[in-house]
Coordinates of C-alpha atoms (C1' of nucleotides) in Angstrom, one line a residue:
Chain A
M1 CA 15.5 -33.5 -10.2
E2 CA 12.6 -33.4 -12.6
G3 CA 10.6 -30.1 -12.5
P4 CA 7.0 -30.0 -11.4
R5 CA 4.5 -31.3 -13.9
P6 CA 2.5 -28.7 -15.7
L7 CA -0.9 -28.0 -14.2
I8 CA -3.7 -29.9 -15.9
R9 CA -5.4 -26.5 -16.2
D10 CA -2.5 -25.2 -18.3
E11 CA -2.7 -28.3 -20.5
I12 CA -6.3 -27.7 -21.1
I13 CA -5.5 -24.1 -22.1
R14 CA -2.9 -25.4 -24.5
L15 CA -5.5 -27.7 -26.0
V16 CA -7.8 -24.7 -26.6
E17 CA -5.0 -22.7 -28.2
R18 CA -4.1 -25.6 -30.5
A19 CA -7.7 -26.0 -31.4
L20 CA -7.9 -22.3 -32.4
E21 CA -4.8 -22.6 -34.6
A22 CA -6.1 -25.8 -36.2
A23 CA -9.5 -24.4 -36.8
Q24 CA -8.0 -21.3 -38.4
A25 CA -5.6 -23.4 -40.5
A26 CA -8.5 -25.5 -41.7
G27 CA -10.5 -22.5 -42.6
D28 CA -13.3 -23.3 -40.1
L29 CA -12.5 -20.0 -38.4
P30 CA -11.3 -16.7 -39.9
Q31 CA -7.8 -15.5 -39.2
F32 CA -7.4 -12.8 -36.5
A33 CA -4.9 -11.7 -33.9
G34 CA -4.1 -14.1 -31.1
Q35 CA -6.3 -14.1 -28.0
E36 CA -5.3 -15.1 -24.5
V37 CA -7.0 -18.3 -23.5
T38 CA -8.2 -18.8 -20.0
V39 CA -10.3 -21.6 -18.5
E40 CA -12.2 -21.7 -15.3
H41 CA -13.9 -24.3 -13.1
P42 CA -17.6 -24.2 -13.8
A43 CA -19.8 -23.8 -10.8
R44 CA -21.9 -26.7 -11.8
A45 CA -20.5 -30.2 -12.2
E46 CA -22.7 -30.9 -15.3
H47 CA -20.7 -28.2 -17.1
G48 CA -17.5 -30.2 -16.8
D49 CA -14.2 -29.8 -15.0
F50 CA -12.9 -26.9 -17.1
S51 CA -14.7 -24.4 -19.2
A52 CA -13.3 -22.1 -21.9
N53 CA -15.2 -18.9 -22.8
L54 CA -13.1 -18.2 -25.8
P55 CA -15.9 -18.6 -28.3
L56 CA -17.9 -15.9 -26.5
R57 CA -15.0 -13.6 -26.4
I58 CA -14.0 -13.9 -30.1
Q59 CA -17.5 -14.1 -31.6
G60 CA -17.1 -10.5 -32.7
L61 CA -13.7 -11.1 -34.3
A62 CA -14.9 -14.2 -36.0
R63 CA -18.1 -12.6 -37.2
M64 CA -19.9 -15.8 -36.2
K65 CA -22.3 -16.8 -33.5
A66 CA -20.4 -17.9 -30.4
I67 CA -22.1 -21.3 -30.5
E68 CA -20.8 -21.9 -34.0
V69 CA -17.3 -20.8 -33.0
A70 CA -17.4 -23.2 -30.1
E71 CA -18.5 -26.0 -32.5
A72 CA -15.7 -25.1 -34.9
L73 CA -13.2 -25.2 -32.0
R74 CA -14.5 -28.5 -30.6
K75 CA -13.8 -30.3 -33.9
H76 CA -10.1 -29.4 -33.6
V77 CA -9.4 -30.0 -29.9
P78 CA -6.5 -32.5 -29.9
A79 CA -7.0 -35.7 -28.1
H80 CA -5.5 -35.8 -24.5
E81 CA -5.3 -38.7 -22.1
A82 CA -6.8 -36.6 -19.3
V83 CA -9.8 -35.4 -21.3
E84 CA -12.7 -37.8 -21.7
R85 CA -14.8 -35.5 -23.8
V86 CA -15.3 -31.9 -24.9
A87 CA -18.8 -30.4 -25.2
V88 CA -20.3 -27.3 -26.6
A89 CA -22.8 -25.6 -24.3
P90 CA -24.9 -22.5 -25.0
P91 CA -24.4 -19.6 -25.3
G92 CA -20.9 -20.7 -26.4
F93 CA -18.9 -22.4 -23.8
L94 CA -16.4 -25.2 -24.6
N95 CA -16.6 -27.6 -21.7
F96 CA -13.9 -30.2 -20.8
Y97 CA -14.7 -33.3 -18.9
L98 CA -11.7 -35.1 -17.2
A99 CA -11.4 -38.8 -17.8
P100 CA -12.2 -40.6 -14.5
A101 CA -9.3 -43.1 -15.0
W102 CA -6.9 -40.3 -15.5
A103 CA -8.1 -38.4 -12.4
A104 CA -7.8 -41.6 -10.4
A105 CA -4.3 -42.3 -11.7
Q106 CA -3.2 -39.0 -10.3
A107 CA -3.5 -40.4 -6.8
S108 CA -0.3 -42.3 -7.5
S109 CA 1.5 -39.1 -8.6
I110 CA 0.4 -37.3 -5.5
V111 CA 1.6 -40.1 -3.2
A112 CA 4.9 -40.2 -5.1
A113 CA 5.3 -36.4 -4.8
G114 CA 4.6 -36.6 -1.1
E115 CA 5.3 -33.4 0.8
D116 CA 6.5 -31.8 -2.5
Y117 CA 3.1 -32.1 -4.0
A118 CA 1.9 -28.7 -5.3
S119 CA 5.4 -27.3 -5.4
S120 CA 6.2 -25.3 -8.4
D121 CA 9.0 -23.5 -10.1
L122 CA 7.1 -20.2 -10.3
G123 CA 9.7 -18.4 -8.2
T124 CA 12.8 -20.6 -8.8
G125 CA 15.9 -18.6 -8.8
K126 CA 14.3 -15.6 -7.2
R127 CA 15.1 -14.3 -3.7
V128 CA 12.2 -12.7 -1.9
Q129 CA 12.2 -11.0 1.5
I130 CA 9.0 -11.0 3.5
E131 CA 9.0 -8.6 6.4
Y132 CA 6.1 -8.8 8.8
V133 CA 4.9 -7.9 12.3
S134 CA 7.9 -5.7 13.1
A135 CA 5.9 -4.3 16.0
N136 CA 7.6 -1.8 18.3
P137 CA 9.3 -3.6 21.1
T138 CA 7.8 -1.1 23.5
G139 CA 4.8 -3.3 24.2
P140 CA 3.6 -6.9 23.9
I141 CA 2.4 -8.3 20.6
H142 CA -1.3 -7.7 20.2
V143 CA -4.1 -9.2 18.2
G144 CA -3.6 -7.1 15.1
N145 CA 0.0 -8.2 14.9
G146 CA -1.2 -11.7 15.1
R147 CA -3.0 -11.3 11.9
G148 CA 0.1 -10.0 10.2
A149 CA 2.1 -12.9 11.7
A150 CA -0.3 -15.5 10.3
I151 CA -0.4 -13.9 6.9
G152 CA 3.3 -13.4 6.6
S153 CA 4.3 -16.7 7.9
S154 CA 1.9 -18.6 5.7
L155 CA 2.8 -16.6 2.7
A156 CA 6.4 -17.4 3.3
L157 CA 5.7 -21.1 3.4
V158 CA 3.7 -21.0 0.2
M159 CA 6.3 -18.9 -1.7
E160 CA 8.9 -21.4 -0.6
A161 CA 6.7 -24.1 -2.1
A162 CA 6.5 -22.1 -5.3
G163 CA 10.3 -22.2 -5.5
Y164 CA 11.3 -18.8 -4.1
E165 CA 14.2 -18.5 -1.8
V166 CA 12.4 -16.8 1.1
E167 CA 13.8 -14.6 3.9
Q168 CA 11.4 -13.9 6.7
E169 CA 12.4 -10.9 8.6
Y170 CA 11.4 -8.9 11.7
Y171 CA 12.5 -5.3 11.7
I172 CA 13.2 -4.3 15.3
N173 CA 12.4 -0.6 15.9
D174 CA 15.1 -0.3 18.6
A175 CA 15.9 3.4 17.9
G176 CA 13.9 6.5 17.8
T177 CA 11.4 8.5 19.9
Q178 CA 9.1 5.7 21.1
V179 CA 12.0 3.7 22.3
A180 CA 13.3 6.7 24.3
I181 CA 9.9 7.2 25.8
F182 CA 9.7 3.5 26.7
G183 CA 13.1 3.9 28.4
R184 CA 11.9 6.8 30.5
T185 CA 8.7 5.0 31.4
L186 CA 10.7 2.0 32.5
Y187 CA 13.0 4.1 34.6
A188 CA 10.1 5.7 36.3
R189 CA 8.7 2.2 37.1
Y190 CA 12.1 1.1 38.2
Q191 CA 12.5 4.0 40.6
Q192 CA 9.0 3.4 42.0
L193 CA 10.1 -0.1 43.0
F194 CA 12.8 1.6 45.1
G195 CA 10.2 3.7 46.8
R196 CA 10.7 6.9 44.9
E197 CA 7.7 9.2 44.3
V198 CA 8.0 9.5 40.5
S199 CA 5.3 9.3 37.9
I200 CA 5.6 7.9 34.4
P201 CA 6.2 10.5 31.7
E202 CA 3.4 12.2 29.8
N203 CA 2.9 10.1 26.6
G204 CA 4.6 7.2 28.5
Y205 CA 3.4 3.6 28.5
P206 CA 0.9 3.0 31.3
G207 CA 0.7 -0.8 30.8
E208 CA 1.4 -3.1 33.7
Y209 CA 3.9 -5.0 31.6
V210 CA 6.4 -2.2 32.1
V211 CA 6.2 -2.7 35.8
D212 CA 6.8 -6.4 35.3
I213 CA 9.9 -5.6 33.2
A214 CA 11.2 -3.2 35.9
R215 CA 10.6 -5.8 38.6
T216 CA 12.5 -8.5 36.6
L217 CA 15.4 -6.2 36.1
K218 CA 15.4 -5.2 39.7
E219 CA 15.5 -8.8 40.7
R220 CA 18.1 -9.7 38.2
D221 CA 20.4 -6.7 38.3
G222 CA 19.5 -5.0 41.6
D223 CA 20.0 -1.2 41.8
R224 CA 22.7 -0.9 39.2
Y225 CA 20.5 1.3 37.0
L226 CA 19.6 3.7 39.7
R227 CA 20.8 7.3 39.4
P228 CA 20.5 10.1 41.9
E229 CA 17.0 11.5 42.1
G230 CA 16.1 13.9 39.4
E231 CA 18.7 12.6 36.9
E232 CA 17.9 10.7 33.8
G233 CA 18.1 6.9 33.9
S234 CA 20.9 4.8 32.5
P235 CA 20.7 4.0 28.8
D236 CA 21.6 0.4 29.8
L237 CA 18.2 0.1 31.6
G238 CA 16.3 0.9 28.4
K239 CA 18.5 -1.5 26.5
A240 CA 18.0 -4.3 29.0
G241 CA 14.2 -3.5 29.0
L242 CA 14.0 -3.7 25.2
D243 CA 15.9 -7.0 25.2
L244 CA 13.4 -8.5 27.6
M245 CA 10.5 -7.2 25.5
L246 CA 12.0 -8.7 22.4
E247 CA 12.5 -12.0 24.2
G248 CA 8.8 -11.9 25.0
I249 CA 7.9 -11.1 21.4
R250 CA 10.0 -13.9 20.1
D251 CA 8.3 -16.3 22.6
D252 CA 4.8 -15.1 21.7
L253 CA 5.5 -15.5 18.0
A254 CA 7.1 -18.9 18.5
A255 CA 4.0 -20.0 20.4
M256 CA 2.1 -19.2 17.3
H257 CA 4.7 -21.2 15.3
V258 CA 6.1 -18.2 13.6
E259 CA 9.8 -18.5 13.0
Y260 CA 11.9 -15.8 11.4
T261 CA 15.1 -16.3 9.5
Q262 CA 16.3 -12.8 10.4
W263 CA 15.9 -10.2 13.1
Y264 CA 17.0 -6.9 11.8
S265 CA 17.9 -4.0 14.1
E266 CA 17.0 -0.5 13.1
R267 CA 19.8 0.7 15.3
S268 CA 22.3 -1.2 13.1
L269 CA 21.4 1.0 10.2
M270 CA 22.8 3.9 12.0
S271 CA 26.4 2.8 12.2
E272 CA 29.3 4.8 10.8
G273 CA 29.1 4.6 7.0
G274 CA 26.1 2.3 7.3
P275 CA 22.9 2.3 5.2
Y276 CA 21.5 5.4 6.9
S277 CA 24.5 7.7 6.2
E278 CA 24.9 6.1 2.7
V279 CA 21.3 6.8 1.8
M280 CA 21.4 10.4 3.2
S281 CA 24.3 11.3 1.0
L282 CA 22.8 9.5 -1.9
L283 CA 19.6 11.6 -1.6
E284 CA 21.7 14.7 -1.1
K285 CA 23.8 14.0 -4.2
Q286 CA 20.7 13.6 -6.3
G287 CA 19.3 16.8 -5.1
Y288 CA 16.3 15.4 -3.3
V289 CA 17.3 17.1 0.0
A290 CA 16.2 20.5 1.2
R291 CA 16.7 22.3 4.5
R292 CA 14.0 24.4 5.9
E293 CA 12.4 25.2 9.2
G294 CA 15.3 23.7 10.9
A295 CA 14.6 20.3 9.5
V296 CA 16.0 18.2 6.6
W297 CA 13.4 17.2 4.0
F298 CA 13.1 14.7 1.2
T299 CA 11.6 16.7 -1.6
S300 CA 9.4 13.9 -2.6
T301 CA 7.0 16.2 -4.5
E302 CA 9.7 16.1 -7.2
V303 CA 9.0 12.4 -7.7
G304 CA 5.3 12.7 -7.7
E305 CA 4.4 12.6 -4.0
S306 CA 1.7 14.9 -2.8
K307 CA 4.1 16.5 -0.2
D308 CA 7.6 16.6 1.0
N309 CA 8.6 14.6 4.1
V310 CA 10.9 15.2 6.9
L311 CA 14.0 13.1 7.1
I312 CA 15.8 14.7 10.0
R313 CA 13.7 16.6 12.6
S314 CA 14.8 20.0 13.9
D315 CA 16.0 18.3 17.1
G316 CA 18.5 16.4 15.0
Q317 CA 16.8 13.0 15.2
P318 CA 16.1 11.0 12.1
T319 CA 12.5 10.2 11.4
Y320 CA 11.1 6.7 11.1
Y321 CA 10.7 7.5 7.4
A322 CA 14.4 8.2 7.0
T323 CA 15.5 5.0 8.7
D324 CA 12.9 3.1 6.7
I325 CA 14.4 4.4 3.5
A326 CA 17.8 3.2 4.7
Y327 CA 16.2 -0.2 5.5
H328 CA 14.7 -0.6 2.1
Y329 CA 17.9 0.5 0.5
D330 CA 19.6 -2.3 2.4
K331 CA 16.9 -4.7 1.2
F332 CA 17.1 -3.8 -2.5
V333 CA 20.6 -2.5 -3.1
T334 CA 22.8 -4.0 -0.5
R335 CA 21.2 -7.4 -0.1
G336 CA 19.8 -7.5 -3.6
F337 CA 16.5 -9.2 -3.1
D338 CA 14.5 -9.7 -6.3
R339 CA 11.3 -9.1 -4.5
V340 CA 10.4 -7.4 -1.3
I341 CA 7.1 -7.9 0.5
D342 CA 6.2 -5.7 3.4
I343 CA 3.2 -6.7 5.4
W344 CA 1.7 -3.8 7.3
G345 CA -1.5 -3.0 9.2
A346 CA -3.8 -0.8 7.1
D347 CA -3.1 2.2 9.4
H348 CA 0.3 2.4 7.6
Q349 CA -1.4 2.9 4.2
G350 CA -0.3 6.4 3.9
H351 CA 3.3 5.2 4.1
V352 CA 3.2 3.0 1.0
S353 CA 3.6 5.5 -1.8
R354 CA 6.2 7.4 0.3
V355 CA 8.4 4.3 0.7
K356 CA 8.0 3.4 -3.0
A357 CA 9.0 6.9 -4.0
A358 CA 12.0 6.6 -1.8
V359 CA 12.9 3.2 -3.0
A360 CA 13.0 4.5 -6.6
A361 CA 15.0 7.5 -5.5
V362 CA 17.8 5.4 -4.0
G363 CA 18.1 3.0 -6.9
G364 CA 15.6 0.2 -6.1
D365 CA 12.8 -1.0 -8.3
P366 CA 9.5 0.2 -6.7
D367 CA 7.6 -2.4 -8.7
A368 CA 9.6 -5.1 -7.0
L369 CA 8.1 -3.9 -3.7
D370 CA 4.7 -5.2 -2.7
V371 CA 3.1 -3.8 0.4
L372 CA 0.4 -6.1 1.6
L373 CA -1.9 -4.2 3.9
Y374 CA -4.2 -6.0 6.2
Q375 CA -7.2 -4.3 7.6
L376 CA -7.5 -4.0 11.3
V377 CA -8.9 -6.6 13.6
T378 CA -11.7 -5.7 15.9
L379 CA -11.4 -7.6 19.1
K380 CA -14.6 -8.5 20.8
R381 CA -15.9 -10.2 23.8
G382 CA -19.4 -11.1 22.7
D383 CA -20.9 -7.8 21.6
Q384 CA -18.3 -5.8 23.6
V385 CA -15.5 -4.2 21.6
V386 CA -12.2 -4.5 23.4
P387 CA -9.8 -1.6 22.8
L388 CA -6.5 -2.8 21.3
S389 CA -4.4 0.3 22.0
K390 CA -1.0 -0.6 23.3
R391 CA -1.3 2.5 25.4
A392 CA -4.5 1.5 27.1
G393 CA -4.4 0.0 30.5
E394 CA -6.0 -3.3 29.9
I395 CA -4.9 -5.0 26.7
V396 CA -5.5 -8.5 25.3
T397 CA -2.3 -9.8 23.9
L398 CA -1.7 -12.3 21.1
R399 CA -0.3 -14.6 23.7
D400 CA -3.6 -14.6 25.6
I401 CA -5.4 -15.8 22.5
V402 CA -2.8 -18.4 21.5
D403 CA -2.8 -19.8 25.1
E404 CA -6.6 -20.0 25.0
V405 CA -7.3 -21.5 21.6
G406 CA -4.0 -22.9 20.5
P407 CA -1.6 -21.9 17.7
D408 CA -3.5 -24.0 15.0
A409 CA -6.9 -22.4 15.6
T410 CA -5.3 -19.0 16.0
R411 CA -3.6 -19.2 12.6
F412 CA -6.5 -20.7 10.8
F413 CA -8.8 -18.1 12.1
F414 CA -6.5 -15.2 11.1
L415 CA -6.0 -16.7 7.7
L416 CA -9.6 -17.2 6.9
T417 CA -10.4 -13.6 6.1
G418 CA -8.9 -11.8 3.1
A419 CA -6.3 -9.2 4.1
N420 CA -8.2 -6.2 2.8
Q421 CA -11.3 -7.1 4.7
T422 CA -11.7 -6.0 8.3
M423 CA -12.4 -8.9 10.6
D424 CA -13.9 -9.5 14.0
F425 CA -12.1 -11.7 16.4
D426 CA -14.6 -12.7 19.0
L427 CA -12.8 -13.9 22.1
E428 CA -15.9 -15.3 23.6
L429 CA -16.5 -17.4 20.5
A430 CA -12.9 -18.4 20.2
K431 CA -12.8 -19.5 23.8
T432 CA -16.2 -21.1 24.4
Q433 CA -16.7 -22.7 21.0
S434 CA -13.1 -23.7 20.2
D435 CA -14.3 -27.2 19.5
E436 CA -16.4 -25.9 16.6
N437 CA -13.5 -24.0 15.0
P438 CA -13.3 -25.1 11.4
V439 CA -9.6 -26.0 11.9
Y440 CA -10.8 -29.1 13.9
Y441 CA -13.0 -30.2 11.0
V442 CA -10.0 -30.2 8.7
Q443 CA -7.6 -31.8 11.2
Y444 CA -10.2 -34.4 12.1
A445 CA -10.2 -35.5 8.5
H446 CA -6.5 -36.0 8.7
A447 CA -6.7 -37.9 11.9
R448 CA -9.5 -40.0 10.6
I449 CA -7.5 -41.0 7.5
S450 CA -4.5 -41.8 9.7
S451 CA -6.7 -44.0 11.8
I452 CA -8.0 -46.0 8.9
L453 CA -4.6 -46.4 7.4
A454 CA -3.3 -47.6 10.8
K455 CA -6.1 -50.1 11.0
A456 CA -5.4 -51.3 7.5
E457 CA -1.8 -51.9 8.4
E458 CA -2.8 -53.8 11.5
E459 CA -4.8 -56.1 9.2
S460 CA -1.9 -56.4 6.9
L461 CA -3.7 -54.6 4.1
S462 CA -1.9 -52.2 1.9
S463 CA -2.3 -50.2 -1.3
E464 CA 0.5 -52.1 -2.9
G465 CA -0.3 -52.6 -6.6
A466 CA -3.5 -50.6 -6.4
D467 CA -5.6 -50.4 -9.6
T468 CA -6.8 -46.8 -9.4
S469 CA -9.2 -47.3 -12.3
L470 CA -11.6 -48.9 -9.8
L471 CA -12.1 -45.4 -8.3
T472 CA -15.2 -44.6 -10.2
H473 CA -17.7 -43.7 -7.5
D474 CA -18.9 -40.1 -7.6
A475 CA -17.6 -39.4 -4.2
E476 CA -14.2 -40.8 -5.1
Q477 CA -14.1 -38.8 -8.3
A478 CA -15.2 -35.6 -6.5
L479 CA -12.4 -36.1 -3.9
L480 CA -9.8 -36.8 -6.6
R481 CA -10.7 -33.5 -8.3
K482 CA -10.3 -31.6 -5.1
L483 CA -6.8 -33.2 -4.6
L484 CA -5.9 -31.9 -8.1
L485 CA -6.8 -28.4 -7.1
L486 CA -4.1 -27.7 -4.6
P487 CA -1.4 -26.7 -7.2
E488 CA -3.8 -24.1 -8.5
V489 CA -4.5 -22.8 -5.0
V490 CA -0.8 -22.5 -4.3
E491 CA -0.3 -20.5 -7.5
K492 CA -3.2 -18.2 -6.7
V493 CA -1.9 -17.5 -3.2
V494 CA 1.5 -16.5 -4.6
L495 CA 0.2 -14.4 -7.5
D496 CA -2.4 -12.6 -5.4
L497 CA -0.4 -12.6 -2.2
A498 CA -3.6 -14.0 -0.7
P499 CA -3.1 -16.9 1.7
H500 CA -6.8 -16.8 2.7
H501 CA -7.5 -19.2 -0.2
L502 CA -5.7 -22.0 1.8
P503 CA -8.2 -22.4 4.7
H504 CA -11.1 -22.3 2.3
Y505 CA -9.6 -24.9 0.2
A506 CA -8.8 -27.0 3.2
Q507 CA -12.4 -27.0 4.3
E508 CA -13.6 -28.0 0.8
L509 CA -11.1 -30.8 0.7
A510 CA -12.1 -32.0 4.2
T511 CA -15.7 -31.9 3.1
A512 CA -15.0 -34.0 0.0
F513 CA -13.2 -36.5 2.1
H514 CA -15.8 -36.8 4.8
S515 CA -18.4 -37.2 2.2
F516 CA -16.4 -40.0 0.5
Y517 CA -15.9 -41.6 3.9
T518 CA -19.6 -41.9 4.6
Q519 CA -20.4 -43.2 1.1
C520 CA -17.5 -45.5 0.4
R521 CA -16.2 -48.1 2.9
V522 CA -12.5 -48.4 2.5
I523 CA -11.6 -51.6 4.3
Q524 CA -13.5 -54.5 2.8
P525 CA -11.7 -57.8 3.2
Q526 CA -14.1 -59.4 0.6
E527 CA -13.1 -56.8 -1.9
P528 CA -9.3 -56.7 -1.8
A529 CA -8.8 -54.9 -5.1
L530 CA -11.2 -52.1 -4.2
T531 CA -9.7 -51.9 -0.7
R532 CA -6.2 -51.4 -2.2
A533 CA -7.4 -48.7 -4.6
R534 CA -9.3 -46.8 -1.8
L535 CA -6.3 -47.1 0.6
H536 CA -4.3 -45.5 -2.2
L537 CA -6.8 -42.7 -2.4
L538 CA -6.6 -42.2 1.3
E539 CA -2.9 -42.0 1.1
A540 CA -3.1 -39.3 -1.5
T541 CA -5.7 -37.4 0.5
R542 CA -3.6 -37.5 3.6
V543 CA -0.7 -36.1 1.6
V544 CA -2.7 -33.2 0.3
L545 CA -4.4 -32.5 3.7
A546 CA -1.0 -32.5 5.5
R547 CA 0.5 -30.4 2.8
T548 CA -2.4 -27.8 2.9
L549 CA -2.2 -27.6 6.7
G550 CA 1.6 -27.4 6.5
L551 CA 1.4 -24.4 4.2
M552 CA -0.7 -22.7 6.8
G553 CA 1.8 -23.6 9.5
I554 CA -0.9 -25.8 11.1
S555 CA -0.2 -29.3 12.4
A556 CA -1.7 -32.4 10.9
P557 CA -2.5 -34.6 13.8
T558 CA -2.7 -38.4 13.4
S559 CA -5.1 -38.5 16.4
M560 CA -7.1 -36.0 18.3
Chain B
rG1 C1' -12.2 18.1 2.3
rC2 C1' -8.7 14.6 -0.1
rG3 C1' -6.7 9.4 -0.4
rC4 C1' -6.9 3.9 0.5
rU5 C1' -10.1 -0.2 1.8
rC6 C1' -14.8 -2.3 2.4
rG7 C1' -20.5 -2.9 1.8
rU8 C1' -22.8 -10.4 -0.7
rA9 C1' -27.8 -15.2 3.6
rG10 C1' -29.7 -13.8 10.7
rC11 C1' -24.0 -13.8 12.0
rU12 C1' -18.7 -14.5 10.2
rC13 C1' -16.8 -14.6 5.4
rA14 C1' -15.6 -16.7 0.1
rG15 C1' -16.4 -15.6 -5.1
rG16 C1' -14.0 -10.1 -8.1
rG17 C1' -16.4 -10.4 -16.4
rG18 C1' -19.6 -16.2 -17.6
rA19 C1' -24.1 -20.7 -17.1
rU20 C1' -29.3 -21.6 -11.6
rA21 C1' -24.3 -16.4 -6.5
rG22 C1' -21.3 -20.2 -2.4
rA23 C1' -19.2 -22.0 2.6
rG24 C1' -19.1 -22.2 7.9
rC25 C1' -22.0 -21.0 12.1
rG26 C1' -27.1 -20.5 13.6
rU27 C1' -32.3 -22.5 12.4
rU28 C1' -35.5 -26.9 10.9
rG29 C1' -35.8 -32.1 9.6
rC30 C1' -33.4 -36.7 8.6
rC31 C1' -29.0 -40.7 8.9
rC32 C1' -25.1 -45.1 13.4
rU33 C1' -26.1 -54.0 12.7
rG34 C1' -19.3 -52.1 9.6
rC35 C1' -13.1 -48.3 9.0
rG36 C1' -13.1 -42.3 14.5
rG37 C1' -20.7 -39.0 14.9
rA38 C1' -15.2 -33.7 16.3
rG39 C1' -19.1 -37.1 10.8
rG40 C1' -23.0 -37.3 6.6
rC41 C1' -27.7 -35.8 3.9
rA42 C1' -31.5 -32.3 3.1
rA43 C1' -34.5 -27.8 3.7
rA44 C1' -35.3 -22.8 4.7
rG45 C1' -32.8 -18.2 4.2
rG46 C1' -30.3 -13.1 -1.0
rU47 C1' -33.5 -6.7 -5.1
rC48 C1' -24.8 -9.1 -4.1
rG49 C1' -25.6 -0.8 -0.4
rC50 C1' -28.3 2.6 -4.3
rA51 C1' -28.5 4.7 -9.4
rG52 C1' -26.5 5.0 -14.1
rG53 C1' -22.8 3.2 -17.8
rU54 C1' -19.5 -0.4 -20.6
rU55 C1' -20.4 -5.6 -22.5
rC56 C1' -23.1 -11.1 -26.1
rG57 C1' -23.0 -11.4 -20.6
rA58 C1' -21.9 -7.3 -14.4
rA59 C1' -22.0 -9.4 -7.5
rU60 C1' -17.4 -8.7 -10.4
rC61 C1' -15.2 -3.3 -14.7
rC62 C1' -16.2 2.5 -15.0
rU63 C1' -18.8 7.0 -12.9
rG64 C1' -21.8 9.2 -9.2
rC65 C1' -24.2 8.8 -4.6
rC66 C1' -25.1 6.6 0.4
rG67 C1' -22.9 4.0 4.6
rA68 C1' -18.5 2.0 7.5
rG69 C1' -13.1 1.5 8.8
rC70 C1' -8.3 3.5 8.2
rG71 C1' -5.0 7.4 6.8
rC72 C1' -3.8 12.7 5.5
rG73 C1' 2.5 14.5 12.1
rC74 C1' 9.3 17.4 12.5
rC75 C1' 4.6 9.6 15.7
rA76 C1' 5.8 4.8 14.2

RNA sequence: GCGCUCGUAGCUCAGGGGAUAGAGCGUUGCCCUGCGGAGGCAAAGGUCGCAGGUUCGAAUCCUGCCGAGCGCGCCA
């Protein structure tokens, strides 16, 4: 299979690089050390499609005015089929204008690429693991987890498009203190259903959902978990409860169209000779372990941390940190991922450097670990802030939102805001104005195109043999330029780990299409050649819209 | 107190060294004799938190200050 074509942006960069070499060889510019060339999309269309600021950056090195540098470069820019003209603009920009016929011809390449359009080989041959959500199975998935789900799931789709082999994983915290507390809470609720006067433990989980789980287990398994009064409950009850919780979590995430390739159990780390014991002896061997105050510590200050951290508490239980080290050891060393991306809520920020330090200590590469933190979501009903705490009585779950506004709008909304920006999720707005959610604007564009293409087919019109050079209208050209942008967006999402660029691009693309639609009639029986060309443009637009929506995990409806 | 993140239009947010700072929503005013009006066009709305600094050029980088969120457990 042929690899993806180079981005037009990169070809422009190469033209500038070659112009610099040629200008220096010709003596129009003095010799100096190589400069990295970058180009950008000017804000104003009159400044062209791409702009290079190289003259401004090297004016000092060249000991010339930037405008003169630009002029010297312009003379040496090699000809390129995609470039109609190159202009110098004050104070020293080199502006590139794409040839309309070339831009139009790209419609054919896009249609030919189909759902592979904007794929790249950026990550080819690299295995990346993306771990996200990983919420404790002691309560239902809440709104904040939904944000992590949207980001992780979409990032996975985009990285796959960029050639990575992607593993999407949910780490199940099925061991440890919180799970034990959940088990005791559940047993209390279970006993209550049998008429016993017991109350849930202090620090227990007061939520109604625990009662629901208890009731389900009672109905399914009867009294088999019941022990004599005063005794502790059966561990089987806790296990059964967790399984039910997990089932619910899977369902909730699946409702948002989040699908994992792997569910990884924390408990499985603890097996004889498993990752946990391996890591503990590894740390011990390397002298990073100290015993004091009845606990076992990782002397992380030795590797630059601000303080040491407990691995095994004085009650003999491993901390979350210890098992997390084992988990990351398993990711890096045992499973050998080239890159690991952890997506956490910003409240885990303090954990980042600790984990990186530990990764380094057990033989992983901390630079291959990216921790993507997303700021917390403030849930609102109008002006009223709704508490998100899993321990509060009334909680709004992710499922509530998905059921209300649908998976597409939920994902789009979560993706819209950059991860390190706090965001408000106004339920009132999401519910009452769901028709005005921008996702519909984008999906509508796709449905509209599908409708026109269907109508064309009915009338036996097709894009067969389209002459794209007829696509010269401003609106056609503007749309074509948007289509050409997706590969750059995909690259940016991958390099910055920032999927929020997708919904913004999707809106721009939809706008360009709707504008084209109102200005350019597609089906015109008296203009068969133009009709063919515009149908072809529609086909290309549909490909790009569907692809963009697909990368967000959002459906591309043919009718709405 | 220390650390991380953030402060851009009335609201929600993009932009994160480049030319006259953008979008959606809201507001105001236009546009259907034709392919889906869930649409299009236009207007109004900004000392980019404040003050210094670096630079040919700063909303963007650096420093300080102000304000907000989160973290600084033998919780996860």
